Each structure stands twice: as C-alpha cells, then as structure tokens.
mmCIF file of C-alpha atoms in Angstrom:
data_model
loop_
_atom_site.group_PDB
_atom_site.id
_atom_site.type_symbol
_atom_site.label_atom_id
_atom_site.label_comp_id
_atom_site.label_asym_id
_atom_site.label_seq_id
_atom_site.Cartn_x
_atom_site.Cartn_y
_atom_site.Cartn_z
ATOM 1 C CA MET A 27 3.987 21.091 -15.109
ATOM 2 C CA ALA A 28 4.121 17.552 -16.460
ATOM 3 C CA ARG A 29 2.271 14.829 -14.659
ATOM 4 C CA PRO A 30 4.606 12.491 -12.722
ATOM 5 C CA ASP A 31 4.969 9.188 -14.562
ATOM 6 C CA PHE A 32 4.467 7.076 -11.417
ATOM 7 C CA GLU A 33 0.780 7.968 -11.580
ATOM 8 C CA GLU A 34 0.539 5.952 -14.793
ATOM 9 C CA LEU A 35 1.925 2.764 -13.248
ATOM 10 C CA GLU A 36 -0.711 0.086 -12.680
ATOM 11 C CA VAL A 37 1.122 -1.001 -9.534
ATOM 12 C CA TYR A 38 0.906 2.551 -8.146
ATOM 13 C CA LYS A 39 -2.795 2.828 -9.000
ATOM 14 C CA LEU A 40 -3.492 -0.415 -7.126
ATOM 15 C CA ALA A 41 -1.463 0.713 -4.112
ATOM 16 C CA GLU A 42 -3.329 4.011 -4.037
ATOM 17 C CA LYS A 43 -6.676 2.215 -4.334
ATOM 18 C CA LEU A 44 -5.758 -0.039 -1.407
ATOM 19 C CA ALA A 45 -4.616 2.900 0.750
ATOM 20 C CA ASN A 46 -7.806 4.827 0.044
ATOM 21 C CA GLU A 47 -10.011 1.805 0.751
ATOM 22 C CA ILE A 48 -8.275 1.297 4.089
ATOM 23 C CA TRP A 49 -8.570 5.001 4.916
ATOM 24 C CA HIS A 50 -12.347 4.933 4.392
ATOM 25 C CA ILE A 51 -12.679 1.963 6.737
ATOM 26 C CA VAL A 52 -10.361 3.211 9.499
ATOM 27 C CA LYS A 53 -11.793 6.733 9.660
ATOM 28 C CA GLU A 54 -15.063 5.243 10.973
ATOM 29 C CA TRP A 55 -13.464 3.445 13.917
ATOM 30 C CA ASP A 56 -13.650 4.764 17.475
ATOM 31 C CA TYR A 57 -10.803 6.825 18.918
ATOM 32 C CA PHE A 58 -8.957 4.050 20.747
ATOM 33 C CA VAL A 59 -8.953 1.698 17.771
ATOM 34 C CA LYS A 60 -8.018 4.511 15.375
ATOM 35 C CA ASP A 61 -5.226 5.672 17.655
ATOM 36 C CA THR A 62 -3.699 2.221 18.017
ATOM 37 C CA ILE A 63 -4.110 -0.202 15.129
ATOM 38 C CA GLY A 64 -5.802 2.293 12.772
ATOM 39 C CA LYS A 65 -2.852 4.658 12.485
ATOM 40 C CA GLN A 66 -0.516 1.730 11.907
ATOM 41 C CA ILE A 67 -2.600 0.302 9.067
ATOM 42 C CA VAL A 68 -3.020 3.675 7.354
ATOM 43 C CA ARG A 69 0.686 4.508 7.617
ATOM 44 C CA ALA A 70 1.719 1.115 6.274
ATOM 45 C CA ALA A 71 -0.711 1.286 3.334
ATOM 46 C CA ASP A 72 0.234 4.889 2.515
ATOM 47 C CA SER A 73 3.895 3.868 2.612
ATOM 48 C CA VAL A 74 3.356 1.430 -0.264
ATOM 49 C CA CYS A 75 2.249 4.299 -2.540
ATOM 50 C CA ALA A 76 4.811 6.763 -1.290
ATOM 51 C CA ASN A 77 7.737 4.413 -1.796
ATOM 52 C CA ILE A 78 6.686 3.450 -5.312
ATOM 53 C CA ALA A 79 6.483 7.153 -6.172
ATOM 54 C CA GLU A 80 9.760 8.036 -4.465
ATOM 55 C CA GLY A 81 11.609 5.182 -6.114
ATOM 56 C CA ARG A 82 10.320 6.213 -9.523
ATOM 57 C CA GLY A 83 11.692 9.690 -8.947
ATOM 58 C CA ARG A 84 15.195 8.483 -8.148
ATOM 59 C CA TYR A 85 18.044 8.912 -10.585
ATOM 60 C CA ASN A 86 19.055 5.301 -10.949
ATOM 61 C CA ASP A 87 17.544 1.850 -11.043
ATOM 62 C CA GLN A 88 19.350 0.700 -7.906
ATOM 63 C CA ASP A 89 17.636 3.410 -5.817
ATOM 64 C CA ASN A 90 14.308 2.680 -7.475
ATOM 65 C CA ARG A 91 14.606 -1.029 -6.631
ATOM 66 C CA ARG A 92 15.476 -0.204 -3.024
ATOM 67 C CA PHE A 93 12.315 1.894 -2.621
ATOM 68 C CA VAL A 94 10.150 -0.746 -4.294
ATOM 69 C CA LYS A 95 11.522 -3.310 -1.824
ATOM 70 C CA ILE A 96 10.523 -0.961 0.995
ATOM 71 C CA ALA A 97 7.066 -0.677 -0.608
ATOM 72 C CA ARG A 98 6.836 -4.477 -0.669
ATOM 73 C CA GLY A 99 7.757 -4.596 3.024
ATOM 74 C CA SER A 100 5.082 -2.002 3.753
ATOM 75 C CA LEU A 101 2.543 -4.089 1.852
ATOM 76 C CA TYR A 102 3.389 -7.109 4.001
ATOM 77 C CA GLU A 103 3.071 -4.924 7.089
ATOM 78 C CA THR A 104 -0.322 -3.719 5.862
ATOM 79 C CA ILE A 105 -1.471 -7.310 5.372
ATOM 80 C CA SER A 106 -0.322 -8.201 8.884
ATOM 81 C CA TRP A 107 -2.226 -5.278 10.430
ATOM 82 C CA LEU A 108 -5.335 -6.149 8.421
ATOM 83 C CA ARG A 109 -5.149 -9.740 9.662
ATOM 84 C CA LEU A 110 -4.971 -8.482 13.237
ATOM 85 C CA ALA A 111 -7.866 -6.086 12.651
ATOM 86 C CA TYR A 112 -9.960 -8.922 11.244
ATOM 87 C CA ALA A 113 -9.083 -11.239 14.145
ATOM 88 C CA ARG A 114 -10.133 -8.464 16.540
ATOM 89 C CA GLN A 115 -13.436 -8.138 14.701
ATOM 90 C CA LEU A 116 -12.737 -4.625 13.483
ATOM 91 C CA LEU A 117 -13.329 -5.560 9.841
ATOM 92 C CA THR A 118 -16.450 -7.041 8.339
ATOM 93 C CA ASN A 119 -16.418 -9.711 5.643
ATOM 94 C CA GLU A 120 -17.827 -7.094 3.263
ATOM 95 C CA GLN A 121 -14.895 -4.761 3.964
ATOM 96 C CA VAL A 122 -12.407 -7.582 3.485
ATOM 97 C CA SER A 123 -14.052 -8.447 0.172
ATOM 98 C CA LYS A 124 -13.296 -4.894 -1.020
ATOM 99 C CA PHE A 125 -9.567 -4.838 -0.284
ATOM 100 C CA LYS A 126 -8.553 -8.505 -0.553
ATOM 101 C CA PRO A 127 -8.794 -8.596 -4.394
ATOM 102 C CA ILE A 128 -6.657 -5.446 -4.540
ATOM 103 C CA ILE A 129 -3.977 -7.090 -2.383
ATOM 104 C CA ASP A 130 -4.192 -10.313 -4.396
ATOM 105 C CA ASP A 131 -3.513 -8.284 -7.552
ATOM 106 C CA LEU A 132 -1.002 -5.845 -6.057
ATOM 107 C CA LEU A 133 1.398 -8.330 -4.481
ATOM 108 C CA PRO A 134 2.439 -10.108 -7.717
ATOM 109 C CA LYS A 135 2.397 -6.854 -9.699
ATOM 110 C CA LEU A 136 4.741 -5.264 -7.188
ATOM 111 C CA GLY A 137 7.123 -8.205 -7.600
ATOM 112 C CA ALA A 138 6.885 -7.984 -11.379
ATOM 113 C CA TYR A 139 7.513 -4.240 -11.260
ATOM 114 C CA LEU A 140 10.579 -4.795 -9.090
ATOM 115 C CA ASN A 141 11.913 -7.361 -11.563
ATOM 116 C CA SER A 142 11.256 -5.019 -14.506
ATOM 117 C CA ILE A 143 13.302 -2.108 -13.164
ATOM 118 C CA GLY A 144 16.383 -1.707 -15.291
ATOM 119 C CA ARG A 145 14.870 -3.594 -18.183
ATOM 120 C CA ARG A 146 12.741 -0.763 -19.509
ATOM 121 C CA SER A 147 13.765 0.880 -22.737
#
C-alpha cells in the first residue's frame, strides 16, 4: 500500500510534532487536570493533524480548503487552551519553550498551505 501523501507535508509534520509534544506533557498531569483541560488540549491539537490529513484525502480543492480551515481553527483552540494551562501554572517555561517554536512555525505554514491549495500542478 502506498504511503499517504499528507505524511510528506511539512505542515502536517509540524502539526503532528505539536500534538505529540502536548500529549507527552498532558499524560503526566493528575486526573482532575487531565480530565478537564488536558482532554481539551489533546483533542484540539490532534484535530489539527486529523483535519490536514482528511482534507488532503478529499476529491476536490474546495473540500481540502474547508478541512484546512477547520485545522486552523483547531490550532487557535489549542493555543487558547495552552494559554489557560500556562496561566493556571500547569505548564513550565521549559515545556512552553518546546512547543512555542512549533506553533510559531506552524501557524504561518498552515496559512500558506491553505493559500496553495488549487495552485499545485
């Protein structure tokens, strides 16, 4: 079976890296925190990856763009949850320093990917 082409996208690789980084942080939290804010952060971050992949698998560019817009919304949701987690002292500065550069790179690349859909040869 051929490897899905979404796995080759830099934007997907960054989204996956962010989701996995968040997963490793959240899995160490206590039950209450995991069950409340933790599940929300993980779901939002995982949604970025899943929507990039799903959009890539759609039959037309319009569907792909729609899923990438959902991925962008999920990225903003992830950022919001991370801000809340930091304000509630659930994240250390060291943890933030691991995922912040990924977000800083992913956000513009996601926008560029969205703008490129339909222009590929």
